[in-house]
PDB file of C-alpha atoms and ligand atoms in Angstrom:
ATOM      1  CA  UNK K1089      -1.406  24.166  -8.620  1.00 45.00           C
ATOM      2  CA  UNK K1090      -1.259  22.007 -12.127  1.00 53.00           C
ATOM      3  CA  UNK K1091      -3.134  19.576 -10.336  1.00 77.00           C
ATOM      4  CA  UNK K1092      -5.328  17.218 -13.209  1.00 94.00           C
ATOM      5  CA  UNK K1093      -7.483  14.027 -11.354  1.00 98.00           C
ATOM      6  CA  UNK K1094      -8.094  12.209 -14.488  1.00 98.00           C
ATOM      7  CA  UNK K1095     -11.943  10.566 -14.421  1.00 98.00           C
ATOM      8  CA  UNK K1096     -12.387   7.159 -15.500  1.00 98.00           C
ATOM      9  CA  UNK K1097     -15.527   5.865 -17.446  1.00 98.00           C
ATOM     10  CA  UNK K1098     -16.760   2.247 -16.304  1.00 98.00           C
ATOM     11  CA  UNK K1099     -14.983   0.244 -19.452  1.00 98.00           C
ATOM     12  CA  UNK K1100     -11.481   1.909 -18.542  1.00 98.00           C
ATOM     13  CA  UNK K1101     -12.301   0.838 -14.604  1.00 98.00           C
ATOM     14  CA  UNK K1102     -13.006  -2.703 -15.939  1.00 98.00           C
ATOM     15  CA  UNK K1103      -9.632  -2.243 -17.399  1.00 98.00           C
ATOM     16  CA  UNK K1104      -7.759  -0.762 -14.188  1.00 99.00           C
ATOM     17  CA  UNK K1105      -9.962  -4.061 -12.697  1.00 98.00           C
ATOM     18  CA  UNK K1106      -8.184  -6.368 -14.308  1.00 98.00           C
ATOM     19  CA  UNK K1107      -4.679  -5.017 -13.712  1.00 99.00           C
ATOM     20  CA  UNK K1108      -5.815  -4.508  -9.703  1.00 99.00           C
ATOM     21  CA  UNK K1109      -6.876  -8.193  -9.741  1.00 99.00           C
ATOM     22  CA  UNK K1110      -3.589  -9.266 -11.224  1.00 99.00           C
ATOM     23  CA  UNK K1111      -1.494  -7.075  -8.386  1.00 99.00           C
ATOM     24  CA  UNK K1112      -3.611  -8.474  -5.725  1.00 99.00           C
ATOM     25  CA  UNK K1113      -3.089 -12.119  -6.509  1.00 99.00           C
ATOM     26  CA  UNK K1114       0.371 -11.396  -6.799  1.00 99.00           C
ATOM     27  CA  UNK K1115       0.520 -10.399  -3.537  1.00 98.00           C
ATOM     28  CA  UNK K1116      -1.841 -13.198  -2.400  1.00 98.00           C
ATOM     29  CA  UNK K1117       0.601 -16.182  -3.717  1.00 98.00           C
ATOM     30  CA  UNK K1118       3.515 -14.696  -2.015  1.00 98.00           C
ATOM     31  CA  UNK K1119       2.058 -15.160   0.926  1.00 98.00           C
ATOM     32  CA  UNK K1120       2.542 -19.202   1.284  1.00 98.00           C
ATOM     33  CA  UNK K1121       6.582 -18.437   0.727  1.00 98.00           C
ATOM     34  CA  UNK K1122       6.878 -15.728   3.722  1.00 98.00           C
ATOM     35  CA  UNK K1123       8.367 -18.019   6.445  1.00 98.00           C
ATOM     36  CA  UNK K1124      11.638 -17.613   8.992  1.00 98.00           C
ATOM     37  CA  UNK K1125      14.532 -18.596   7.060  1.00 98.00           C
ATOM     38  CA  UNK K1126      13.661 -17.088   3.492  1.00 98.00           C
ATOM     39  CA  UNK K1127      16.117 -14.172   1.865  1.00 99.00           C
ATOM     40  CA  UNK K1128      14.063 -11.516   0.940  1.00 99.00           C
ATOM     41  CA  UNK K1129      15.811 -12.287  -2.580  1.00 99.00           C
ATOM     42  CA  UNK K1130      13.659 -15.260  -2.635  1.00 99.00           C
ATOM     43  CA  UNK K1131      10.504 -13.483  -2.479  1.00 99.00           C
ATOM     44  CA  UNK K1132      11.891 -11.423  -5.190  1.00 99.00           C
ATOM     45  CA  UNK K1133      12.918 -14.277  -7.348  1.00 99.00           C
ATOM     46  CA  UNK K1134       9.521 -15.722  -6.307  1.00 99.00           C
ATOM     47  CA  UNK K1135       7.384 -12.213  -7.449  1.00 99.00           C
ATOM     48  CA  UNK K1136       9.555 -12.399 -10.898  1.00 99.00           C
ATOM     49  CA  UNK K1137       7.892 -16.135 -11.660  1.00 98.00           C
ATOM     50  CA  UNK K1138       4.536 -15.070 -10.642  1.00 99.00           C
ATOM     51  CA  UNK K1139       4.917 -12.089 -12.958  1.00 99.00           C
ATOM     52  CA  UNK K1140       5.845 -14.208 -15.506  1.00 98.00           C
ATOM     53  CA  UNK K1141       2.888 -16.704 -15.126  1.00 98.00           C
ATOM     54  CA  UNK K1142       0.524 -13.722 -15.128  1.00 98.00           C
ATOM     55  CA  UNK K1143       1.736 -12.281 -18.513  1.00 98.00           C
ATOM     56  CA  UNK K1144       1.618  -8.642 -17.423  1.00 99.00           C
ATOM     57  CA  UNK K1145       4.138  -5.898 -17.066  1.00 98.00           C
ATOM     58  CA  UNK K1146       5.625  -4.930 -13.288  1.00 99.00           C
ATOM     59  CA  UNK K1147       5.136  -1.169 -12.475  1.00 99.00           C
ATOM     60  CA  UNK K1148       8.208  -1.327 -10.038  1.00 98.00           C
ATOM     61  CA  UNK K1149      10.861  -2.731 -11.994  1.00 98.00           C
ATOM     62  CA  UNK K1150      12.661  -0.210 -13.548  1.00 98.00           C
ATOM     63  CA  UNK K1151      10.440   2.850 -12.255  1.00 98.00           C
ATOM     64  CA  UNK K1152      13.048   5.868 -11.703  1.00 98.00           C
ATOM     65  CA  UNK K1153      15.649   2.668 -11.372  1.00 98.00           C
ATOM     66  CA  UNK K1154      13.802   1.070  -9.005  1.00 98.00           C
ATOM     67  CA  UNK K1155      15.770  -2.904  -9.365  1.00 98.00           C
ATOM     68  CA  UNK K1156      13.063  -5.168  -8.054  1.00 98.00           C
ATOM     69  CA  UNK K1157       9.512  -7.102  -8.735  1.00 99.00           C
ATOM     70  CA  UNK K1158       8.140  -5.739  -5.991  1.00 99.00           C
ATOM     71  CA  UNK K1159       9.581  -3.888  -2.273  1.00 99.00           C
ATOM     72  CA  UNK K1160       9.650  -6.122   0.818  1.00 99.00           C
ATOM     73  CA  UNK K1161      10.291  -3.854   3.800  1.00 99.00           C
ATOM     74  CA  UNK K1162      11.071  -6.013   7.419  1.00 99.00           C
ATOM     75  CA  UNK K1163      10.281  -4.399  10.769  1.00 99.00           C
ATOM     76  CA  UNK K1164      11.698  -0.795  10.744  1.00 99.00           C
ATOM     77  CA  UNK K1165      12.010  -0.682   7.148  1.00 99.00           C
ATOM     78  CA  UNK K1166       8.566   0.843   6.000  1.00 99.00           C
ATOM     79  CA  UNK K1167       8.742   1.251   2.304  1.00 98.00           C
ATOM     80  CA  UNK K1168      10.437   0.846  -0.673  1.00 98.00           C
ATOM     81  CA  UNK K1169      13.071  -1.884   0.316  1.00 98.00           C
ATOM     82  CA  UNK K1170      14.746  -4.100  -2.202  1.00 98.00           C
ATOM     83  CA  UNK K1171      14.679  -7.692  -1.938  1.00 98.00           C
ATOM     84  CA  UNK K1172      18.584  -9.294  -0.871  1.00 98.00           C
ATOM     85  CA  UNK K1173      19.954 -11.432   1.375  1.00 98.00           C
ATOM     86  CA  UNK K1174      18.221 -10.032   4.779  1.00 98.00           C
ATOM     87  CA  UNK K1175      16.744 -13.930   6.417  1.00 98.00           C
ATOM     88  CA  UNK K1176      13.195 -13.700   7.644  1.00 99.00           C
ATOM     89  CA  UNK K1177      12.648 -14.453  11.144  1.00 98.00           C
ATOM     90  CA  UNK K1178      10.456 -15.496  13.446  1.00 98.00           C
ATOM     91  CA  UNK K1179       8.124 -13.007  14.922  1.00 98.00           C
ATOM     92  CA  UNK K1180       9.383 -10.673  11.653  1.00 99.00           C
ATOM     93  CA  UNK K1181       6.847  -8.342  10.091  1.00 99.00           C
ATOM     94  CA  UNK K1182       7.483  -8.157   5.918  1.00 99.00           C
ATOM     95  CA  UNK K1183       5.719  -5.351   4.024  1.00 99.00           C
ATOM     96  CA  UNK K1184       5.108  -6.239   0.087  1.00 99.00           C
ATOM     97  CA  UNK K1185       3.898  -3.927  -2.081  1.00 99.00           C
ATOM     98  CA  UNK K1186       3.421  -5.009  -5.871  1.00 99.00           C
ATOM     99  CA  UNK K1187       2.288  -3.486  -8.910  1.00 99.00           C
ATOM    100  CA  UNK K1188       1.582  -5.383 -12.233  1.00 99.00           C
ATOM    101  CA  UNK K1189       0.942  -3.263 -15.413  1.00 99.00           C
ATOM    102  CA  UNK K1190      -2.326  -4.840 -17.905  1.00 99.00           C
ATOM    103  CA  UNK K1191      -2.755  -3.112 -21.347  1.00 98.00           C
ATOM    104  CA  UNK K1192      -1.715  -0.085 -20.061  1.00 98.00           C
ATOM    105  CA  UNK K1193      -2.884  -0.016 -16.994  1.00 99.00           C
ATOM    106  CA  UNK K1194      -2.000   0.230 -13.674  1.00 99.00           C
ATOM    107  CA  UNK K1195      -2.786  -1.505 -10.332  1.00 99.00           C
ATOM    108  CA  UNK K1196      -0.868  -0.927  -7.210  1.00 99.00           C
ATOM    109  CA  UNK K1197      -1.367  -2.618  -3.644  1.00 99.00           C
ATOM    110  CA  UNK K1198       0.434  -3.538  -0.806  1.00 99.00           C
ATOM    111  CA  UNK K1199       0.234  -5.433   2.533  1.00 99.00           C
ATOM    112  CA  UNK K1200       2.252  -6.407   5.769  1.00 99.00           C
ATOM    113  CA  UNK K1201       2.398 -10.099   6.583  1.00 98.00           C
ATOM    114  CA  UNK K1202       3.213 -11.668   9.949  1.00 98.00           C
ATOM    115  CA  UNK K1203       6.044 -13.941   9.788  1.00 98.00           C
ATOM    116  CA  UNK K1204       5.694 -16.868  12.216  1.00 98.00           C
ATOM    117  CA  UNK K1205       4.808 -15.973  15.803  1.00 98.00           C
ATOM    118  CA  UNK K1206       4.638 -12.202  15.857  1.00 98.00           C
ATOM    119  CA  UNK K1207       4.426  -9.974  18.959  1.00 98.00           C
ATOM    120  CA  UNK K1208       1.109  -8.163  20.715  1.00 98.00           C
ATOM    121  CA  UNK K1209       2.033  -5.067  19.624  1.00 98.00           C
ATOM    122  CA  UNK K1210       3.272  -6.367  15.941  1.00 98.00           C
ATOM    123  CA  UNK K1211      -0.352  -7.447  15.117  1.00 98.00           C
ATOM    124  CA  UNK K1212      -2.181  -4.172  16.475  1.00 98.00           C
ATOM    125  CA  UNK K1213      -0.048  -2.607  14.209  1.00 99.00           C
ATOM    126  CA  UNK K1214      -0.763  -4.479  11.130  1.00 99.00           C
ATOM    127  CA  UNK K1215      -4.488  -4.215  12.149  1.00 98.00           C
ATOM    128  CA  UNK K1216      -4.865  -0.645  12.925  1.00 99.00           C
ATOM    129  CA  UNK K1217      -3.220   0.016   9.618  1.00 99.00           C
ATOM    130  CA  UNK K1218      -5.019  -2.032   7.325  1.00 99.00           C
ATOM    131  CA  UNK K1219      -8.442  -0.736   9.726  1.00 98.00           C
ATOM    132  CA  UNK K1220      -6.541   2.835   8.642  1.00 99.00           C
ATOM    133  CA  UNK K1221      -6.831   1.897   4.776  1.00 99.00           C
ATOM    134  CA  UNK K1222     -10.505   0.715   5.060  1.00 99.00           C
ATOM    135  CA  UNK K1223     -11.351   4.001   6.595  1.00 98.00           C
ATOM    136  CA  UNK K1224      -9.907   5.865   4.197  1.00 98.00           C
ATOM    137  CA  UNK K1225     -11.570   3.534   1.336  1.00 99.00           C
ATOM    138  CA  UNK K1226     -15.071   4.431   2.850  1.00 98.00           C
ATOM    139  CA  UNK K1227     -14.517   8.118   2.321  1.00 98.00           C
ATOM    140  CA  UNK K1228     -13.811   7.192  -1.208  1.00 98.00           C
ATOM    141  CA  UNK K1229     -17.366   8.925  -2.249  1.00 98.00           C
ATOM    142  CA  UNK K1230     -17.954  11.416  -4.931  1.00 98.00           C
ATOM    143  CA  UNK K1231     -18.670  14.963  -3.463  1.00 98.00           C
ATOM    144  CA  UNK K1232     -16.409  14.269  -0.294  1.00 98.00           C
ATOM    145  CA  UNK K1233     -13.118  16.384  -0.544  1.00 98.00           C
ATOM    146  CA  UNK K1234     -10.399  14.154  -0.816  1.00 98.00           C
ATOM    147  CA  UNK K1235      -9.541  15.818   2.573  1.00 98.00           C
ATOM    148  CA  UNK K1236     -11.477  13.777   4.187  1.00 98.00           C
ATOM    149  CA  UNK K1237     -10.289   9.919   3.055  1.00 98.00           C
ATOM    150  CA  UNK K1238      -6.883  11.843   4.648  1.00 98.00           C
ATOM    151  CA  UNK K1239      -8.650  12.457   7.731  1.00 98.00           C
ATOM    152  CA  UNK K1240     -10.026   9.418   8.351  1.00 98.00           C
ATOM    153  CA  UNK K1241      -6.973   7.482   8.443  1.00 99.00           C
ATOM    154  CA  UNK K1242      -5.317  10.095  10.836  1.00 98.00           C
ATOM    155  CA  UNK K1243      -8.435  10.518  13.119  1.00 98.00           C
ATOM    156  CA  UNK K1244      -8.930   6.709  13.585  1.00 98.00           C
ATOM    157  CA  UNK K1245      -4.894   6.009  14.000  1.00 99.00           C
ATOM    158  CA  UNK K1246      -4.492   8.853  16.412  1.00 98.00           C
ATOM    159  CA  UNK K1247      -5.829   7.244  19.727  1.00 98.00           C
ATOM    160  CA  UNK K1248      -3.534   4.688  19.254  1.00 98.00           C
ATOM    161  CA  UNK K1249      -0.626   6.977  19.245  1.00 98.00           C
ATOM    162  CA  UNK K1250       1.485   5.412  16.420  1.00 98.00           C
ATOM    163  CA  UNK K1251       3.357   7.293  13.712  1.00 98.00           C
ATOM    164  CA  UNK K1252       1.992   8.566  10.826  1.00 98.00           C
ATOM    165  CA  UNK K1253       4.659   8.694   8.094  1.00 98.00           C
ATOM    166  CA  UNK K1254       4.585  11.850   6.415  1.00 98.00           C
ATOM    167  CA  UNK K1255       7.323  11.798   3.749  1.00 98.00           C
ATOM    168  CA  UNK K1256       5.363   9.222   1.412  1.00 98.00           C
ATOM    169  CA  UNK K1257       1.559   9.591   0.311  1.00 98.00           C
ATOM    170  CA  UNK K1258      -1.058   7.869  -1.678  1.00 98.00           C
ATOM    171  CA  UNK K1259      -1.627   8.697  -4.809  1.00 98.00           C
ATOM    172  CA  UNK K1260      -3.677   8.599  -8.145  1.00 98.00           C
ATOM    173  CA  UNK K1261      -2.808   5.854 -10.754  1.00 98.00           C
ATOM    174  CA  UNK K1262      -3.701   4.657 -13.869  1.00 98.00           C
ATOM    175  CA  UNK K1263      -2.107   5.063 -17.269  1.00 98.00           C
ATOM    176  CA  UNK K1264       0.941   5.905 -15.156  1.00 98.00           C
ATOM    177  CA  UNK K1265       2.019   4.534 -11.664  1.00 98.00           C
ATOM    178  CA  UNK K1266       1.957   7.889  -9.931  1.00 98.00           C
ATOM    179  CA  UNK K1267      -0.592  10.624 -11.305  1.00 98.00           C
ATOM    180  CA  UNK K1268      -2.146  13.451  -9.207  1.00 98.00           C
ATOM    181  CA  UNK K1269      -3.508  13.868  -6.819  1.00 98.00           C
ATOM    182  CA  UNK K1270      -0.824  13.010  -3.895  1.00 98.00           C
ATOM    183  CA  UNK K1271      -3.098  11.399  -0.970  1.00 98.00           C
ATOM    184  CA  UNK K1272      -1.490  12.268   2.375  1.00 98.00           C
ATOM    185  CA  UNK K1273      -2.899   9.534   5.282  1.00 98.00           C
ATOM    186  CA  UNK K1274      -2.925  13.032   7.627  1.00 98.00           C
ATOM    187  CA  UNK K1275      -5.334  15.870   7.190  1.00 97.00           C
ATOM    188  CA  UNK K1276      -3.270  18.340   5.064  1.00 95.00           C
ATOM    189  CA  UNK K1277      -3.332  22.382   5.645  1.00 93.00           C
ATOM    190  CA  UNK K1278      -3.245  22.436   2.167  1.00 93.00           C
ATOM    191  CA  UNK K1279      -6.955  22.143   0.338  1.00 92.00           C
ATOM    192  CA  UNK K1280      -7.433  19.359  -1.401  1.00 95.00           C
ATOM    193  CA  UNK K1281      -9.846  19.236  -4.432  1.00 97.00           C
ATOM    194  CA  UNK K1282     -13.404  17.412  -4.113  1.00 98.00           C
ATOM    195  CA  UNK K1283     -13.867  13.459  -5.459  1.00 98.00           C
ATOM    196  CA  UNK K1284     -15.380  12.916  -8.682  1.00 98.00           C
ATOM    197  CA  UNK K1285     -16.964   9.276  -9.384  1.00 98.00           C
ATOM    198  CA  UNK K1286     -14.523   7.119 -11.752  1.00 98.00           C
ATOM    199  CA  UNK K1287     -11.135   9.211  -9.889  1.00 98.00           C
ATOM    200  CA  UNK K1288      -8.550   6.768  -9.029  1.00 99.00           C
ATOM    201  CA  UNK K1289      -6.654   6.929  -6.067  1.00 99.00           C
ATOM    202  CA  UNK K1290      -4.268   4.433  -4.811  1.00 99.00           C
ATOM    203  CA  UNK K1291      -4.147   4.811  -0.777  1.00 99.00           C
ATOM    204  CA  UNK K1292      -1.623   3.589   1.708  1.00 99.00           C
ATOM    205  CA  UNK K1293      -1.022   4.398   5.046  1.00 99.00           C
ATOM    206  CA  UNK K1294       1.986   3.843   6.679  1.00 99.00           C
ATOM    207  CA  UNK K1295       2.154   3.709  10.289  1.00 99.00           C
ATOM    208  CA  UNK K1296       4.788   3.025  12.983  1.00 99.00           C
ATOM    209  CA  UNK K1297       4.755   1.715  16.292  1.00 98.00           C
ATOM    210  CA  UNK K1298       7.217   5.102  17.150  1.00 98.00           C
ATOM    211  CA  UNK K1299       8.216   8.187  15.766  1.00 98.00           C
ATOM    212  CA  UNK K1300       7.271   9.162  12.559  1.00 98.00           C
ATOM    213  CA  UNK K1301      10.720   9.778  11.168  1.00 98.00           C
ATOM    214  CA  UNK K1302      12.006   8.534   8.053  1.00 98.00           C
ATOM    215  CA  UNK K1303      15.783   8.114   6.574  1.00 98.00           C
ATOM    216  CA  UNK K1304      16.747   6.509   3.470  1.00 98.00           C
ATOM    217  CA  UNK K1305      19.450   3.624   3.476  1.00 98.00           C
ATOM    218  CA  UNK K1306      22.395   4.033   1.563  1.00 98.00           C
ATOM    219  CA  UNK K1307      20.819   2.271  -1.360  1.00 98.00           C
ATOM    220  CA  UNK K1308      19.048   5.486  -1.792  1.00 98.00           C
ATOM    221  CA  UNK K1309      15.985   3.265  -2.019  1.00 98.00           C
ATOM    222  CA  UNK K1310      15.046   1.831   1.695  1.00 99.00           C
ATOM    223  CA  UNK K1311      12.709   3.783   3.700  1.00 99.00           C
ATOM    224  CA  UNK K1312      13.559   2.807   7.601  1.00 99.00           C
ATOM    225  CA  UNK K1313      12.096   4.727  10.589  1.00 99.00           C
ATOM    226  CA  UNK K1314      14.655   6.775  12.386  1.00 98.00           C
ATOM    227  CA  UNK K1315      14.009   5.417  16.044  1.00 98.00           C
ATOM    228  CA  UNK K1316      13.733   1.511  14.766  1.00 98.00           C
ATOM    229  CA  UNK K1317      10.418   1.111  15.526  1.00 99.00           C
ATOM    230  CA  UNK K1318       8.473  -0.591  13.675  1.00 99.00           C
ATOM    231  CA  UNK K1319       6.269  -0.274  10.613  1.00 99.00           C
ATOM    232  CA  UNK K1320       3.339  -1.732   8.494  1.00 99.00           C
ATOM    233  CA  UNK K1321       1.855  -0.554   5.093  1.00 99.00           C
ATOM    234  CA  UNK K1322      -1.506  -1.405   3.376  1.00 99.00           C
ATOM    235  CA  UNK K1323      -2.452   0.118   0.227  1.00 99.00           C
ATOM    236  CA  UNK K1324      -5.588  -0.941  -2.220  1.00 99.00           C
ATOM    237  CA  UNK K1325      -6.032   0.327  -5.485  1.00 99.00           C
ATOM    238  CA  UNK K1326      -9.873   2.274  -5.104  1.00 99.00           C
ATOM    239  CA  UNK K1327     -12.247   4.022  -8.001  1.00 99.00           C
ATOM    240  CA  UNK K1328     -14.154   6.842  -6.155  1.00 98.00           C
ATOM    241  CA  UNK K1329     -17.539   5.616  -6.336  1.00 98.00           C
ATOM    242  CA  UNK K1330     -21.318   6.872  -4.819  1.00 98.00           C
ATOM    243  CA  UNK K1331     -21.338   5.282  -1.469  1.00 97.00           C
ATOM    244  CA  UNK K1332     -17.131   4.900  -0.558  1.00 98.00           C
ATOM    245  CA  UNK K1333     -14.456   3.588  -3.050  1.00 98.00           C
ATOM    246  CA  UNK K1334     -14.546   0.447  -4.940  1.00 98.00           C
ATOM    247  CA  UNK K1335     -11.760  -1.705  -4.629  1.00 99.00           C
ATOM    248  CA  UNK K1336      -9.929  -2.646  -7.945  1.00 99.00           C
ATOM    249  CA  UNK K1337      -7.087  -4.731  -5.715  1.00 99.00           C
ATOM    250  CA  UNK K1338      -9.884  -7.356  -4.051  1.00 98.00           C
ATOM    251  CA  UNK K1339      -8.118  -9.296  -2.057  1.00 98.00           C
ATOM    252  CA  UNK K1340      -8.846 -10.770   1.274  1.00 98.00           C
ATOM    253  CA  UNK K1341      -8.550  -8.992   4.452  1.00 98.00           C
ATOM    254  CA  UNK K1342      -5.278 -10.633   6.282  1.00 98.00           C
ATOM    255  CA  UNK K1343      -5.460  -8.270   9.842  1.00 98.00           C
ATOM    256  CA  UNK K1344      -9.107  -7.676  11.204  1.00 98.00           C
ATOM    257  CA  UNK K1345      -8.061  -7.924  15.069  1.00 98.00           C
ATOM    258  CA  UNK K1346      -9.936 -11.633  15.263  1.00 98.00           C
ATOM    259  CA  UNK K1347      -8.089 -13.189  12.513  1.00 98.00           C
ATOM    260  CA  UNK K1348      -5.051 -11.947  15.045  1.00 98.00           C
ATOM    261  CA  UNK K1349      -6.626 -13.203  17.781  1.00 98.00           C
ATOM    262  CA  UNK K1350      -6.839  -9.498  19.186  1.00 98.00           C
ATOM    263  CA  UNK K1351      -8.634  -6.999  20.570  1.00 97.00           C
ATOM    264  CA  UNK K1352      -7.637  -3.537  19.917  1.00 94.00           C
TER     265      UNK K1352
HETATM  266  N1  MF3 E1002       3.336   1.687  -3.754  1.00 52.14           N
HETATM  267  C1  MF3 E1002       4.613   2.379  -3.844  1.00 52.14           C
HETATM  268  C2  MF3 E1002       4.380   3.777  -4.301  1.00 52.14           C
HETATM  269  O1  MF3 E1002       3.318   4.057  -4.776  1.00 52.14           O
HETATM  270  C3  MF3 E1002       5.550   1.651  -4.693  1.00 52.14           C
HETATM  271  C4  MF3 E1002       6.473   2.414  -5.561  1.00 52.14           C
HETATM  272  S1  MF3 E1002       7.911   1.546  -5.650  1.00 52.14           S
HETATM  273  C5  MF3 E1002       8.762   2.029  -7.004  1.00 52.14           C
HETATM  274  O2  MF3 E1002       5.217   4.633  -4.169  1.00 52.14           O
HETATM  275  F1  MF3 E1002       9.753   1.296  -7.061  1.00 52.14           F
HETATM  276  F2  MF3 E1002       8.045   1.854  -8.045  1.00 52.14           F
HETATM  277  F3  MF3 E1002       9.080   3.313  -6.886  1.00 52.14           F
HETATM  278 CO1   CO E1003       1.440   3.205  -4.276  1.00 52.14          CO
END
C-alpha cells in the first residue's frame, strides 16, 4: 500500500486550528436558518454569505465538480446532497457538512440538525451518532492503531442495531481535503497503520436507522439509503494527540441524549 499519514508539528496544527474553527462556525450560524419551510437552496445561498464574511476558501465547491457551499442531506439522504428546491419540514432531519479552506489549510466537519419537532427514534439517531464520533475521537491517541478509533464507533453503534454505512469513510486532511489514511467507522479486515501524535484525521460516521445500503441519485452526487430509512452524519476535524484526539472543529455538542430530552 502507498499509504503516507503526513505528521503535523504544533504551528501547522495552529494553522489546521484556525481553518477547523472557521468550518465549525460555519456550521454553527446555519443553524438559526434550519426551519420547516426553507429550500435547501437557501441554506446554500445562506453558507455562500457566511463564506464570504469569513474570507476563506470552501473545500466543497468545485471539489471533483462538486456545485455547492456545503451538502445538506434530509432524512434518507446521508451524504453528499446538493442544496435545491427540496422544503424542510417539520419533524425533518438535515445533515450539513462544510469545509472552509485558511492559508492552505483544511478543516472539514459536519452535523445533523433536528428540524422542528422530530420523532423518538430521529433523535436517538442523531445522538448515537454524534456519541459514535466522540468515541472514535477518544481513540484518537498516539500508539493506538487507527483500528481501533474504527472500532469504537462500530462496537458502541452495534447494540443499537442501526446501519453502518460502508461505502464512505473518514479520512486524513490537511493541505488537501482528502489525504490518507481512509478511516472506516467499522473495524476493517484490512490492518490499519498505528497513530502518530500531530496525524490528522477527519472522522465521520454515518449511521442509519435501517439497512446499510447506499445508491447514488441521478445527480451522481446524492448519497440516499436504499430502504429509505433514515440517516445522520457527524464528523469533527481531530489531531491525534497523547490522551485521545484534539478537536480542531470545536463546536458545541447539539445531540447528548438530555439536550434531546432522551434516554438511550
Ligand atoms: N465531508 C465530506 C467528505 O469528506 C464532504 C466531501 S463533499 C465534496 O467526503 F463535495 F467535497 F466532495
Ligand atoms: Co470529510
Amino acid at each position: 500500500m502507498s499509504e503516507h499519514i503526513a505528521v503535523r508539528n504544533p504551528n501547522e496544527i495552529s494553522k489546521l486550528r484556525k481553518a477547523g474553527e472557521v468550518s465549525a462556525r460555519i456550521l454553527m450560524d446555519l443553524m438559526p436558518i434550519i426551519k420547516p419551510g426553507i429550500t435547501t437552496k437557501d441554506i446554500d445561498n445562506y453558507a455562500a454569505e457566511l463564506f464570504k464574511r469569513e474570507k476563506c476558501g470552501n473545500a466543497f465547491l468545485g471539489y471533483a465538480g462538486y456545485p455547492g457551499q456545503l451538502c445538506i442531506s434530509v432524512n434518507e439522504e446521508i451524504v453528499h446532497g446538493i442544496g435545491g428546491p427540496r422544503v424542510l419540514q417539520d419533524g425533518d432531519i438535515v445533515s450539513l457538512d462544510a469545509g472552509a479552506i485558511v492559508d492552505g489549510w483544511y478543516g472539514d466537519n459536519a452535523m445533523t440538525v433536528p428540524v422542528g419537532n422530530v420523532s423518538d427514534d430521529a433523535k436517538r439517531l442523531l445522538a448515537v451518532t454524534e456519541e459514535a464520533l466522540f468515541r472514535g475521537i477518544a481513540e484518537a491517541r498516539q500508539g493506538n492503531p487507527l483500528s481501533e478509533v474504527c472500532g469504537a464507533i462500530e462496537d458502541f453503534v452495534k447494540p443499537f442495531g442501526f446501519g453502518i454505512v460502508r461505502e464512505y469513510v473518514g479520512h486524513g486532511v490537511g493541505r488537501h481535503l482528502h489525504e490518507d489514511p481512509q478511516i472506516p467507522n467499522y473495524r476493517p479486515s484490512y490492518h490499519l497503520p498505528r497513530l502518530k501524535r500531530g496525524m490528522i484525521l477527519a472522522i465521520e460516521p454515518m449511521i442509519t436507522l435501517g439497512s446499510f445500503r447506499v445508491k447514488v441519485l441521478d445527480d451522481d452526487w446524492t448519497a440516499v439509503t436504499t430502504d429509505g430509512s433514515w440517516a445522520a452524519h457527524f464528523e469533527h476535524t481531530v489531531a491525534v494527540g497523547s490522551r485521545g484526539g484534539e478537536i480542531l472543529t470545536e463546536r458545541p455538542r447539539i445531540a447528548l441524549p438530555e439536550q434531546l430530552g432522551i434516554t438511550l
